[in-house]
Amino acid sequence: MAVQSVLAAPAAAHIAVQSAATTGLTSGRLVGTTAAVVALAGVVIGGLALARSTGRPGIGGRRYRAVMALAAGLAGLAMGVVNLAVADGGPGTGNGVIGGAMALVLGLTGTALGGLALTRARRTG
């Protein structure tokens, strides 16, 4: 009898852990992923703003790209911070914690790249 209860306890704990993990796309994961994608767009646009202008019409100048990188980076950063603030669980709970953390890092990076590109655009004209 004692052997059954010793073996049943880890099995019950394993089932409880499996049921706590949420699979699929939840609203929290959607917000976290959207925040990360917006912040990633800020990083990409910031990188393009720092690159030398190719002079192609229709793409926008360095200043325009720098402002867009700043806007996208700040938007992704804000969405990631709010998502992390309202999350009531850790990774794997369906609250978008990982996406929010990625948005935080990428948003800071995009904002920094956009700010750097904007200061360079002001100096070079």
Short mmCIF file of C-alpha atoms in Angstrom, two decimals:
data_model
loop_
_atom_site.label_atom_id
_atom_site.label_comp_id
_atom_site.label_asym_id
_atom_site.label_seq_id
_atom_site.Cartn_x
_atom_site.Cartn_y
_atom_site.Cartn_z
CA MET A 1 0.00 0.00 0.00
CA ALA A 2 2.82 2.42 0.82
CA VAL A 3 4.51 1.72 -2.52
CA GLN A 4 1.40 2.76 -4.45
CA SER A 5 1.11 6.08 -2.66
CA VAL A 6 4.81 6.83 -3.20
CA LEU A 7 4.48 6.15 -6.92
CA ALA A 8 1.15 7.94 -7.29
CA ALA A 9 2.37 11.27 -5.87
CA PRO A 10 4.92 12.04 -8.63
CA ALA A 11 2.43 10.98 -11.30
CA ALA A 12 -0.23 13.31 -9.92
CA ALA A 13 2.26 16.17 -9.77
CA HIS A 14 3.29 15.51 -13.38
CA ILE A 15 -0.34 15.64 -14.55
CA ALA A 16 -0.90 18.91 -12.66
CA VAL A 17 2.15 20.48 -14.33
CA GLN A 18 1.01 19.37 -17.76
CA SER A 19 -2.46 20.83 -17.30
CA ALA A 20 -1.01 24.19 -16.16
CA ALA A 21 0.90 24.61 -19.43
CA THR A 22 -1.28 26.28 -22.05
CA THR A 23 -0.94 25.40 -25.69
CA GLY A 24 -2.17 27.37 -28.66
CA LEU A 25 -2.47 31.06 -29.33
CA THR A 26 -3.91 32.94 -26.38
CA SER A 27 -4.63 36.65 -26.23
CA GLY A 28 -1.56 37.20 -24.05
CA ARG A 29 0.66 35.39 -26.52
CA LEU A 30 -0.84 37.36 -29.39
CA VAL A 31 -0.10 40.67 -27.67
CA GLY A 32 3.43 39.56 -26.74
CA THR A 33 4.16 38.36 -30.26
CA THR A 34 2.74 41.52 -31.81
CA ALA A 35 4.86 43.64 -29.48
CA ALA A 36 7.97 41.66 -30.42
CA VAL A 37 7.25 42.01 -34.15
CA VAL A 38 6.70 45.77 -33.86
CA ALA A 39 9.92 46.12 -31.87
CA LEU A 40 11.78 43.97 -34.41
CA ALA A 41 10.54 46.28 -37.15
CA GLY A 42 12.06 49.15 -35.17
CA VAL A 43 15.40 47.36 -35.05
CA VAL A 44 15.36 46.65 -38.80
CA ILE A 45 14.33 50.20 -39.71
CA GLY A 46 16.94 51.57 -37.29
CA GLY A 47 19.60 49.48 -38.97
CA LEU A 48 18.50 50.76 -42.36
CA ALA A 49 18.58 54.32 -41.06
CA LEU A 50 22.15 53.88 -39.88
CA ALA A 51 23.20 52.41 -43.22
CA ARG A 52 24.25 54.80 -45.92
CA SER A 53 21.42 56.14 -48.01
CA THR A 54 21.27 54.58 -51.47
CA GLY A 55 19.48 57.56 -52.94
CA ARG A 56 16.58 55.51 -54.29
CA PRO A 57 13.36 57.50 -54.48
CA GLY A 58 10.36 56.35 -52.50
CA ILE A 59 12.27 54.68 -49.68
CA GLY A 60 12.61 57.73 -47.46
CA GLY A 61 15.58 59.55 -46.11
CA ARG A 62 17.70 58.80 -43.10
CA ARG A 63 15.76 61.18 -40.88
CA TYR A 64 12.40 59.63 -41.81
CA ARG A 65 13.69 56.11 -41.15
CA ALA A 66 15.21 57.22 -37.84
CA VAL A 67 11.90 58.65 -36.68
CA MET A 68 10.07 55.50 -37.79
CA ALA A 69 12.59 53.34 -35.90
CA LEU A 70 12.10 55.46 -32.79
CA ALA A 71 8.32 55.18 -33.07
CA ALA A 72 8.30 51.43 -33.68
CA GLY A 73 10.87 50.79 -30.96
CA LEU A 74 8.97 52.82 -28.40
CA ALA A 75 5.63 51.24 -29.37
CA GLY A 76 7.05 47.72 -29.09
CA LEU A 77 8.76 48.62 -25.82
CA ALA A 78 5.56 50.03 -24.32
CA MET A 79 3.49 47.04 -25.43
CA GLY A 80 6.07 44.64 -24.00
CA VAL A 81 6.21 46.44 -20.66
CA VAL A 82 2.42 46.49 -20.34
CA ASN A 83 2.21 42.82 -21.31
CA LEU A 84 4.78 41.88 -18.68
CA ALA A 85 3.05 44.02 -16.08
CA VAL A 86 -0.34 42.33 -16.50
CA ALA A 87 0.99 38.77 -16.86
CA ASP A 88 0.05 36.68 -13.86
CA GLY A 89 2.28 33.70 -14.58
CA GLY A 90 5.63 32.71 -15.94
CA PRO A 91 6.74 31.28 -19.27
CA GLY A 92 4.45 28.58 -20.61
CA THR A 93 1.28 29.87 -18.97
CA GLY A 94 -0.11 31.53 -22.10
CA ASN A 95 0.38 35.08 -20.87
CA GLY A 96 2.95 36.09 -23.51
CA VAL A 97 5.79 36.56 -21.04
CA ILE A 98 8.49 35.46 -23.48
CA GLY A 99 7.14 37.67 -26.27
CA GLY A 100 6.90 40.59 -23.86
CA ALA A 101 10.49 40.10 -22.74
CA MET A 102 11.65 39.92 -26.35
CA ALA A 103 9.72 43.08 -27.11
CA LEU A 104 11.39 44.79 -24.18
CA VAL A 105 14.89 43.97 -25.43
CA LEU A 106 14.13 44.61 -29.11
CA GLY A 107 12.27 47.83 -28.30
CA LEU A 108 15.23 49.18 -26.37
CA THR A 109 17.52 48.23 -29.24
CA GLY A 110 15.27 49.79 -31.88
CA THR A 111 14.92 52.98 -29.85
CA ALA A 112 18.67 53.22 -29.41
CA LEU A 113 19.33 52.63 -33.12
CA GLY A 114 16.67 55.16 -34.10
CA GLY A 115 18.05 57.75 -31.70
CA LEU A 116 21.58 57.22 -32.94
CA ALA A 117 20.46 57.50 -36.55
CA LEU A 118 18.49 60.65 -35.76
CA THR A 119 21.49 62.34 -34.16
CA ARG A 120 23.66 61.38 -37.13
CA ALA A 121 21.02 62.69 -39.55
CA ARG A 122 20.96 66.03 -37.71
CA ARG A 123 24.74 66.34 -37.92
CA THR A 124 25.03 65.42 -41.59
CA GLY A 125 21.93 67.29 -42.73
#
